[in-house]
Short mmCIF file of C-alpha atoms and ligand atoms in Angstrom, two decimals:
data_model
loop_
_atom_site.label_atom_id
_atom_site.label_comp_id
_atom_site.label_asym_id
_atom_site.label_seq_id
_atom_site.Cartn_x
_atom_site.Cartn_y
_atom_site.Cartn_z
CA UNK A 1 -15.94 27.04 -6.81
CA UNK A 2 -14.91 25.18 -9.39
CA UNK A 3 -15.47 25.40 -13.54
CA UNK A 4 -14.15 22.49 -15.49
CA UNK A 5 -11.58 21.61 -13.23
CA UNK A 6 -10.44 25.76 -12.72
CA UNK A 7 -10.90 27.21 -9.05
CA UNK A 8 -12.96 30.43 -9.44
CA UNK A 9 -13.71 33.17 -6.73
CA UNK A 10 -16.60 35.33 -8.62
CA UNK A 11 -13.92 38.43 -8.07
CA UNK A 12 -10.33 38.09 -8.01
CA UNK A 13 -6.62 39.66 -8.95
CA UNK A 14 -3.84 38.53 -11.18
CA UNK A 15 -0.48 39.87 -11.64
CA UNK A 16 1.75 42.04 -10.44
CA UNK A 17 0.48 45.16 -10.48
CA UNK A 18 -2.73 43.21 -10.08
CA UNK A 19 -5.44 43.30 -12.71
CA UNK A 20 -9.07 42.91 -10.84
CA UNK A 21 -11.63 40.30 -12.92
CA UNK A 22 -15.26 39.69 -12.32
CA UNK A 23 -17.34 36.64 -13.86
CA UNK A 24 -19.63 38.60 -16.39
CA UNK A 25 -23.06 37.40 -15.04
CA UNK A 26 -25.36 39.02 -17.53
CA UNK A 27 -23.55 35.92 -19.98
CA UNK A 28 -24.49 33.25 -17.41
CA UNK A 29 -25.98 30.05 -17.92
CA UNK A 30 -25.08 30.41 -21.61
CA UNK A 31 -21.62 31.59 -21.43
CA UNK A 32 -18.48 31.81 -19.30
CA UNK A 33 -16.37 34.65 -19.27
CA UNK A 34 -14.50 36.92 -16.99
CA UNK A 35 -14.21 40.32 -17.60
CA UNK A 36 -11.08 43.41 -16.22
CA UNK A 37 -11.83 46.03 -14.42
CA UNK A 38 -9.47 48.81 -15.10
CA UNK A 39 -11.54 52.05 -13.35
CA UNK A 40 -13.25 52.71 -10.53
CA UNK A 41 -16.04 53.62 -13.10
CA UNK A 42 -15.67 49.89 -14.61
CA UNK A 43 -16.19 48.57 -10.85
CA UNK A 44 -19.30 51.21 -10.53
CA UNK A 45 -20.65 50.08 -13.96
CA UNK A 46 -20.29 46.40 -13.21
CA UNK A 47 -22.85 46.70 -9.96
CA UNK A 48 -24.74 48.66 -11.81
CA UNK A 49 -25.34 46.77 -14.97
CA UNK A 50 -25.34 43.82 -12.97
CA UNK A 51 -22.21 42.22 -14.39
CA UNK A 52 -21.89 41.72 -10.85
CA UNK A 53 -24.71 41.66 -8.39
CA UNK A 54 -25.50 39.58 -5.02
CA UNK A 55 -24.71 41.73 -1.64
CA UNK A 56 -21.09 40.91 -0.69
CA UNK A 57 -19.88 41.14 -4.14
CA UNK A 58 -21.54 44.16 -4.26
CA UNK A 59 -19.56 45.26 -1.08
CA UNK A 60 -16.20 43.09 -2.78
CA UNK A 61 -16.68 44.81 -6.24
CA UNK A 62 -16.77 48.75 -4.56
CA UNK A 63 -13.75 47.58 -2.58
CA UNK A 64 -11.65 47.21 -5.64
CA UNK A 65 -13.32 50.45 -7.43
CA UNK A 66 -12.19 52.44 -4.95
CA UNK A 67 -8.35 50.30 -4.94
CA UNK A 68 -8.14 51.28 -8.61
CA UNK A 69 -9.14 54.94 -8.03
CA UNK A 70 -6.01 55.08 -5.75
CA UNK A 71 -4.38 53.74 -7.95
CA UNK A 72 -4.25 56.31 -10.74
CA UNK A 73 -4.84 59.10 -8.18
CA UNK A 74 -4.58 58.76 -4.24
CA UNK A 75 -5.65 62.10 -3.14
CA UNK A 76 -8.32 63.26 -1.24
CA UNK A 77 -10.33 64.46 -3.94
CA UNK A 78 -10.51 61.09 -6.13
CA UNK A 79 -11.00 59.07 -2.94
CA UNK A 80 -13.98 61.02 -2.40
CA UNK A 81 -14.98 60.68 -5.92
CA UNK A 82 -14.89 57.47 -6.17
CA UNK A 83 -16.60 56.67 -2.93
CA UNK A 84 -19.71 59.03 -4.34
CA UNK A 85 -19.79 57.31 -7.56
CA UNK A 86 -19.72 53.60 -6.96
CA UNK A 87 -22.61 54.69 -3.35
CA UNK A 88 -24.90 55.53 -6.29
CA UNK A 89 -24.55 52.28 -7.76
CA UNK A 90 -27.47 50.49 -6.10
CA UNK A 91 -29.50 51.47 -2.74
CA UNK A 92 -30.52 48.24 -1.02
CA UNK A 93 -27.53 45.77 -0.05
CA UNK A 94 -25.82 47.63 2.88
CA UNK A 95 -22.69 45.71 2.12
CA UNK A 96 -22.06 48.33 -0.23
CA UNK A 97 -22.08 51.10 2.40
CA UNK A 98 -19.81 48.55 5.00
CA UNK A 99 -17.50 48.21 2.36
CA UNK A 100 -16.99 51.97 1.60
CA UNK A 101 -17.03 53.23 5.00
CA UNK A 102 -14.51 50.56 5.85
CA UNK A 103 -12.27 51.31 2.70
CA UNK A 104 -12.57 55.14 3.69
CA UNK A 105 -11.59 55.01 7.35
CA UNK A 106 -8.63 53.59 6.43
CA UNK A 107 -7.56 55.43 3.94
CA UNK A 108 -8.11 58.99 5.04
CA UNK A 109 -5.67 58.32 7.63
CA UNK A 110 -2.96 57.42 5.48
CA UNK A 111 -0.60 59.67 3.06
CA UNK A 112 -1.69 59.45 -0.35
CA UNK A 113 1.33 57.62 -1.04
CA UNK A 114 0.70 54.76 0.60
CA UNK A 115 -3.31 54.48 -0.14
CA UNK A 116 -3.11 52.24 -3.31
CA UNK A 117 -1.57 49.67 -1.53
CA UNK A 118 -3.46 49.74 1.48
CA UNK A 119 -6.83 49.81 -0.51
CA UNK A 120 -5.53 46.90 -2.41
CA UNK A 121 -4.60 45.19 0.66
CA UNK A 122 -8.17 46.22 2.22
CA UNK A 123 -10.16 44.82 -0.57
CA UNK A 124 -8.05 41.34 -0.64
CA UNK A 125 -8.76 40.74 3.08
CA UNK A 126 -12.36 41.48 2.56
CA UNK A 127 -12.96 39.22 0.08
CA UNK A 128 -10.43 36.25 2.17
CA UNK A 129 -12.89 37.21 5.13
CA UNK A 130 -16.04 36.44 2.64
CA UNK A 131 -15.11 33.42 1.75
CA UNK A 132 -14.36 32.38 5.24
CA UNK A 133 -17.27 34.08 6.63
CA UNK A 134 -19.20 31.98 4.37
CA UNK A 135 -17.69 28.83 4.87
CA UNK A 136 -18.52 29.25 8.41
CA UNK A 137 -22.09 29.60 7.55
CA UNK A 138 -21.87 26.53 5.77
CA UNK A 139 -20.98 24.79 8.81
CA UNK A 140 -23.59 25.96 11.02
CA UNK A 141 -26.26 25.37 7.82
CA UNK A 142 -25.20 21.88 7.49
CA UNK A 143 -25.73 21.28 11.42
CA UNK A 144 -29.34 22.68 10.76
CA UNK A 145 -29.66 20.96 7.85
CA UNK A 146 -28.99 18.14 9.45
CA UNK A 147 -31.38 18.76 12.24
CA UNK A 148 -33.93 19.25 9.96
CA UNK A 149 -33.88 15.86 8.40
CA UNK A 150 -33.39 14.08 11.92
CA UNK A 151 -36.49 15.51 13.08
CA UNK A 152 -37.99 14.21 9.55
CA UNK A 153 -36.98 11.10 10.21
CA UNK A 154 -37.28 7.96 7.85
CA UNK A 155 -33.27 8.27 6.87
CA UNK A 156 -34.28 11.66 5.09
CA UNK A 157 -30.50 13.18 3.60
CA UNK A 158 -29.19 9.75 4.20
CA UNK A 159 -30.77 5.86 3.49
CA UNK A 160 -34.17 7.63 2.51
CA UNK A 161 -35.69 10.75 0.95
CA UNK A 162 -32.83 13.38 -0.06
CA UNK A 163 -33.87 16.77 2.32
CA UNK A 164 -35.79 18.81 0.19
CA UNK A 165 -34.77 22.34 0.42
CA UNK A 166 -35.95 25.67 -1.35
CA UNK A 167 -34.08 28.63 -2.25
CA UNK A 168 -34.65 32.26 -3.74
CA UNK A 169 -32.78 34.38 -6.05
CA UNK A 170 -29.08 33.32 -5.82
CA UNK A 171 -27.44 33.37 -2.61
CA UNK A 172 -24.72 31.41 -4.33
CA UNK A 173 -20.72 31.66 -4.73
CA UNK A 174 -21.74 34.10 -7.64
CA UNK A 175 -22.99 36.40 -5.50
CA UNK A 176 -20.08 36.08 -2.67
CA UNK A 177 -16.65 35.86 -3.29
CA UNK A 178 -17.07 32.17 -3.10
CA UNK A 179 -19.35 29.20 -1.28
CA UNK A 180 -22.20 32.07 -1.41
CA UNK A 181 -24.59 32.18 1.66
CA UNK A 182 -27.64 29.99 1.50
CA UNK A 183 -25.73 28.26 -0.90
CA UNK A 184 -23.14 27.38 1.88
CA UNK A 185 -24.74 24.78 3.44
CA UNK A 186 -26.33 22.88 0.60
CA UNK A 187 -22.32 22.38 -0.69
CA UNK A 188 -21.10 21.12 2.74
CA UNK A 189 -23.78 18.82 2.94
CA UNK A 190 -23.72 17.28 -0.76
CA UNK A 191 -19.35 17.38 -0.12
CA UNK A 192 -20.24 15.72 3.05
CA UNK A 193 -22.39 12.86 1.50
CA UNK A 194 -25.86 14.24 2.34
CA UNK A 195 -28.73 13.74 -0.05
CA UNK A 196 -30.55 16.90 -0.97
CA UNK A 197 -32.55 17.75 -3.40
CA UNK A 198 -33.30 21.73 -4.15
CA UNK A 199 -36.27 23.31 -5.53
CA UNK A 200 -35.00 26.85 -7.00
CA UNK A 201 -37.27 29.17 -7.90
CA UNK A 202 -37.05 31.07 -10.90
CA UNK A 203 -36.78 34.35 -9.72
CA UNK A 204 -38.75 36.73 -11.84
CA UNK A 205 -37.42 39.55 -13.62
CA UNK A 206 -34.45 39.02 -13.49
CA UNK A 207 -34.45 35.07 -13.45
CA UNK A 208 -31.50 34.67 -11.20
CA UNK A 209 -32.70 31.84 -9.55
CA UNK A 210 -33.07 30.04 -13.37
CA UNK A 211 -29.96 31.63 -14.57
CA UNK A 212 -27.44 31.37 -12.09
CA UNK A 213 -28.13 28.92 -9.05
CA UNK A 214 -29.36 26.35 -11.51
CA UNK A 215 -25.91 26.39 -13.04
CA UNK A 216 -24.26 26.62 -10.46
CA UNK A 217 -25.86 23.71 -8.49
CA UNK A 218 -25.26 21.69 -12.15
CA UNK A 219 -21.58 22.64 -12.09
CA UNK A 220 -21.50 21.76 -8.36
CA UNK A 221 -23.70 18.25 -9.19
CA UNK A 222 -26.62 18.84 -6.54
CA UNK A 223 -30.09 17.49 -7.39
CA UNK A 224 -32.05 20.49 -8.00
CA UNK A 225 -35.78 21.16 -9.34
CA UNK A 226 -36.60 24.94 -11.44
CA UNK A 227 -39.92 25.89 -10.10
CA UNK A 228 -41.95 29.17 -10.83
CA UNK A 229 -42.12 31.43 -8.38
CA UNK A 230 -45.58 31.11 -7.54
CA UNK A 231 -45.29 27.09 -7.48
CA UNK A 232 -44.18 27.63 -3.93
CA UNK A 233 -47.24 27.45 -2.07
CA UNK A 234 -48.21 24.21 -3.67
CA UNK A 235 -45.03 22.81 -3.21
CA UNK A 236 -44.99 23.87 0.66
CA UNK A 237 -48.44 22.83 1.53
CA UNK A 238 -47.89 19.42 0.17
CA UNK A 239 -45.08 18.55 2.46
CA UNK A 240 -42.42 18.67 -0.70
CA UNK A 241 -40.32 21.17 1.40
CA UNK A 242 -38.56 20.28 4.43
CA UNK A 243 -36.55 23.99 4.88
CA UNK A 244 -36.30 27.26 3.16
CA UNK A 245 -33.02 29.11 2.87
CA UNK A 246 -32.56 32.66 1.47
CA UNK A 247 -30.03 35.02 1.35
CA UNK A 248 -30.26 39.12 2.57
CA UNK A 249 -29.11 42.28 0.87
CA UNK A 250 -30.03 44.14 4.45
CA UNK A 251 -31.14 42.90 7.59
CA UNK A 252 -31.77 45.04 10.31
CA UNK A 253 -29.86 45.33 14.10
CA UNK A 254 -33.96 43.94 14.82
CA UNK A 255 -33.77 41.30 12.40
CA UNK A 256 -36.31 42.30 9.94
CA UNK A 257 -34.79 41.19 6.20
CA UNK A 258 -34.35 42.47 2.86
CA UNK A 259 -33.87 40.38 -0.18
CA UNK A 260 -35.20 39.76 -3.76
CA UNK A 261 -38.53 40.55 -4.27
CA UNK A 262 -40.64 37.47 -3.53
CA UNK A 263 -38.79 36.86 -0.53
CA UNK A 264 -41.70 37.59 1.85
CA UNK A 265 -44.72 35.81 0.05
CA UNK A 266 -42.40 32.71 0.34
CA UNK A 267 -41.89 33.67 4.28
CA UNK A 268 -45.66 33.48 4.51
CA UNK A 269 -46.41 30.78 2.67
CA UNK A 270 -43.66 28.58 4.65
CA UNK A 271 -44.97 29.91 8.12
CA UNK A 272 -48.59 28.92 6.90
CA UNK A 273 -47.52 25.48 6.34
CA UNK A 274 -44.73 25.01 9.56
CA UNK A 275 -41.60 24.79 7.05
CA UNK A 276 -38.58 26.37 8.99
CA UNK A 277 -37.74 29.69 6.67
CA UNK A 278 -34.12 30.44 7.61
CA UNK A 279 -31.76 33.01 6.02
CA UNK A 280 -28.11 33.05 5.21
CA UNK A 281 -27.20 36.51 7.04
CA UNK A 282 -23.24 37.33 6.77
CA UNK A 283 -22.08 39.66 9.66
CA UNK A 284 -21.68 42.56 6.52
CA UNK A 285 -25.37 42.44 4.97
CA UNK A 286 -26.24 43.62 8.82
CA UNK A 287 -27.48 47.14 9.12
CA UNK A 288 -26.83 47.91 12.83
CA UNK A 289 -28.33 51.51 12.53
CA UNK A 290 -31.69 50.74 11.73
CA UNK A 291 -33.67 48.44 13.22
CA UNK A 292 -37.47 48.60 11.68
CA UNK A 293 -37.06 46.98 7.82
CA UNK A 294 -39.28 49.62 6.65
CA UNK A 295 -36.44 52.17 6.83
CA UNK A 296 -34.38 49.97 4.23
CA UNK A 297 -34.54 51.92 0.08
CA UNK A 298 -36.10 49.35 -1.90
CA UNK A 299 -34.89 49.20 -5.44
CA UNK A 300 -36.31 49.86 -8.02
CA UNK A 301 -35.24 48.99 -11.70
CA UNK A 302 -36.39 49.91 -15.59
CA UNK A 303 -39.65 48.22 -16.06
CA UNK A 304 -38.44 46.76 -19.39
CA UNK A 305 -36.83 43.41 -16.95
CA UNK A 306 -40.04 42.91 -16.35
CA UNK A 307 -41.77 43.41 -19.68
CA UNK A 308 -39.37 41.90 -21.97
CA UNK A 309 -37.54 38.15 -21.46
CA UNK A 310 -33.73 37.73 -22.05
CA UNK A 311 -32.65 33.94 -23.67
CA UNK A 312 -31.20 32.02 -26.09
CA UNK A 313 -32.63 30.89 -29.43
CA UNK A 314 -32.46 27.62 -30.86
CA UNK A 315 -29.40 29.07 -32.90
CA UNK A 316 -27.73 30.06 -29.81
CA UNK A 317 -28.19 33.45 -30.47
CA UNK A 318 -28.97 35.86 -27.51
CA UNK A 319 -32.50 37.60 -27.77
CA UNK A 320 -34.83 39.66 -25.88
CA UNK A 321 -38.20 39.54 -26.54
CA UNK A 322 -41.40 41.93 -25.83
CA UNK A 323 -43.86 40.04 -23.48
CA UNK A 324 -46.72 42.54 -22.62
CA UNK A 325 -48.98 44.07 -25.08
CA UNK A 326 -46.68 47.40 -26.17
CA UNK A 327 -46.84 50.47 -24.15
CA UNK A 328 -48.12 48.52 -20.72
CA UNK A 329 -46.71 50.28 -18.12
CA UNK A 330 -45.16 48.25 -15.26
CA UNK A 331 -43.45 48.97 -12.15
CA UNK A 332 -40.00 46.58 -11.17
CA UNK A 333 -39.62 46.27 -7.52
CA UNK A 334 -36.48 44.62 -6.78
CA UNK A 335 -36.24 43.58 -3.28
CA UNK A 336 -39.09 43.54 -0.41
CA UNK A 337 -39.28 43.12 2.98
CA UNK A 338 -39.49 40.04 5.12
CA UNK A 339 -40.66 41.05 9.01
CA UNK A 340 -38.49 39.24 11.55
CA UNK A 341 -41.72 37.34 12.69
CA UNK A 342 -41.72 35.11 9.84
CA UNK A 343 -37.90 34.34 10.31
CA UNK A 344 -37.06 30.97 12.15
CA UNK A 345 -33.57 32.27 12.31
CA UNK A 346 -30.61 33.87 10.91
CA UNK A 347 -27.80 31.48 9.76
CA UNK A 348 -24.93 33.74 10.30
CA UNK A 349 -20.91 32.99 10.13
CA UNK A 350 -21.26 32.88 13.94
CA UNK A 351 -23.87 30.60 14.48
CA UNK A 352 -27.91 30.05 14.00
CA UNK A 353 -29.05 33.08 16.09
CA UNK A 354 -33.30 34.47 16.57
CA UNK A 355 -34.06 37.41 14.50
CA UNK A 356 -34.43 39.33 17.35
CA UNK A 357 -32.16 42.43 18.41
CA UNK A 358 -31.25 41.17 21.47
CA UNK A 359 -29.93 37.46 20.51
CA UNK A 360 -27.96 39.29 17.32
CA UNK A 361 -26.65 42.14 19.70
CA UNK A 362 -25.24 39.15 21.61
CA UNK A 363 -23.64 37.62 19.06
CA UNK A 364 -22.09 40.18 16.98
CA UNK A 365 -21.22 42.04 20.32
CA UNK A 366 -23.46 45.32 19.30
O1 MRU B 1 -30.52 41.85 -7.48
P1 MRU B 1 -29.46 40.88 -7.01
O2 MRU B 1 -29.21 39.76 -7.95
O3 MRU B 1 -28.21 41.60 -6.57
O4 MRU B 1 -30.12 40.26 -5.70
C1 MRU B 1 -29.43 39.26 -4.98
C2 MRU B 1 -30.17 38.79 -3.79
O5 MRU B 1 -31.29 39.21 -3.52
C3 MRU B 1 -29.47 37.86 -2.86
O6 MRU B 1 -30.37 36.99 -2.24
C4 MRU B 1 -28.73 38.66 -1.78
O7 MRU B 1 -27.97 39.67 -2.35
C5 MRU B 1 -27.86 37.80 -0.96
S1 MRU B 1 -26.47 37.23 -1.84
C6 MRU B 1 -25.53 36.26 -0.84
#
């Protein structure tokens, strides 16, 4: 997407050999920078820290960590190496796994001489097929958006009422190599002259909702509202929501989903009040081996994101401040789990498909 006129993917090369570069997110909304990645321990690091974060950068980000460990040593031993390290990262967004199986397949076949330019040329080609992955979602989203505000009627995304949609987390180009998943449709509708307003929700701990899909949606120039998290309910049972779009670090073969914690009170509270609750679900963040959610590792992170608030002051100066009376002890659940029941459908590069095992076997040809 673009910055002040500048095309950006969130990861990308430069130069010949090529230098990887990531978009430090722990800077975002109050500054813009991009940082190098020299090491496969810089790539593991990144995920880690969250420098990077969202599932199929996740998946992008390991590709290149283990590109740059063939790089300054192709044999069997660093491959393997690297591969354990940047696994340990984080345990929820299977993309990781799909990334590093793929990346290893290939490369224990070859000589070592020729893996650093294979796993270069590997971890190009997955991020070319994220972005057009996620353009495609984009497509079928905009369809359904569209849909959506037909059935509203009253010229709603057109003459009347923008289409009021509400998002998690960020699903955004930020956390894809670009266009993002349930981000996807909301910028081919707004490029193709569709009103929409979004409410965003803020996304507690980590505020990624507040942080980074509010910016991005201002960079982009889509209407969009920052709720709390728990404004949702009020929101949806006062007829302020026509759809819900998320994104998913897992979803299983049955589709049951994983994504940022929060995820599944908003599934409830849409299903309660008959708003469609859709999610942006990339042919990567699917887990084919397991099919009941409850099987998917749940993350979880240092209580102190949930105890303390990151910002900037009034001088501009980055803070973090103590929220809870000291020494409360707190537990920070990253992700949760939505059960297929409450999904209307899966928004995937291959079309709107039933979270059901059958309909996504079909589909993905599993
Ligand atoms: O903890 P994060 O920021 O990595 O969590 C991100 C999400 O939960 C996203 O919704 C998910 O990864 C899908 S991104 C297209």
């Amino acid at each position: 997407m673009n910055i002040a006129g500048t095309h950006y993917r969130a990861i990308f090369t430069r130069g010949d050999p090529p230098e990887v570069r990531v978009i430090d997110q722990t800077l975002l909304p109050h500054r813009f920078e991009t940082v190098a990645l020299a090491t496969p321990g810089d790539a593991a690091r990144a995920i880690r820290e969250m420098v990077v974060r969202g599932a199929p950068l996740i998946g992008a980000t390991a590709a290149y960590g283990v590109a740059l460990a063939m790089r300054s040593e192709p044999s069997d031993a660093s491959l393997a190496a690297a591969i354990r390290t940047l696994s340990a990262t984080r345990p929820t967004a299977v993309n990781l796994r799909w990334a590093l199986d793929g990346a290893a397949t290939l490369l224990r076949a070859l000589t070592p001489a020729e893996r650093a330019a294979a796993a270069f040329d590997f971890a190009a080609r997955l991020c070319d097929d994220d972005v057009r992955g996620n353009r495609a979602i984009g497509g079928h989203g905009l369809r359904l958006f569209r849909s959506v505000a037909a059935r509203a009627g009253d010229g709603v995304g057109g003459s009347g009422r923008p289409l009021n949609v509400m998002t998690h987390c960020n699903a955004g180009w930020l956390a894809t190599v670009d266009w993002g998943t349930a981000t996807a449709p909301m910028y081919r509708a707004h490029d193709a002259g569709m009103r929409l307003h979004i409410w965003v929700r803020e996304t507690r701990p980590r505020l990624q909702g507040a942080g980074l899909t509010a910016w991005e949606l201002g960079q982009h120039g889509i209407p969009h509202t920052l709720v709390s998290d728990g404004a949702a309910g009020h929101l949806l049972s006062r007829g302020r929501v026509d759809l819900v779009i998320v994104g998913t670090d897992r979803t299983t073969a049955a589709g049951d989903v994983a994504n940022k914690v929060g995820t599944y009170p908003l599934a409830l509270a849409a299903r309660d009040n008959d708003v469609p609750f859709h999610v942006a679900a990339p042919g990567p963040s699917i887990d084919w081996t397991i099919e009941d959610g409850r099987e998917i590792p749940i993350e979880e992170r240092d209580p102190d994101e949930i105890t303390r608030v990151r910002g900037v002051d009034e001088d501009g100066v980055e803070r973090s401040v103590r929220i809870v009376p000291e020494g409360t002890r707190a537990a920070n659940y990253a992700f949760d789990l939505t059960p297929r029941r409450l999904v209307t459908a899966l928004v995937t590069e291959r079309g709107v498909v039933a979270a059901e095992r059958e309909a996504l076997g079909r589909l993905f040809g599993r």
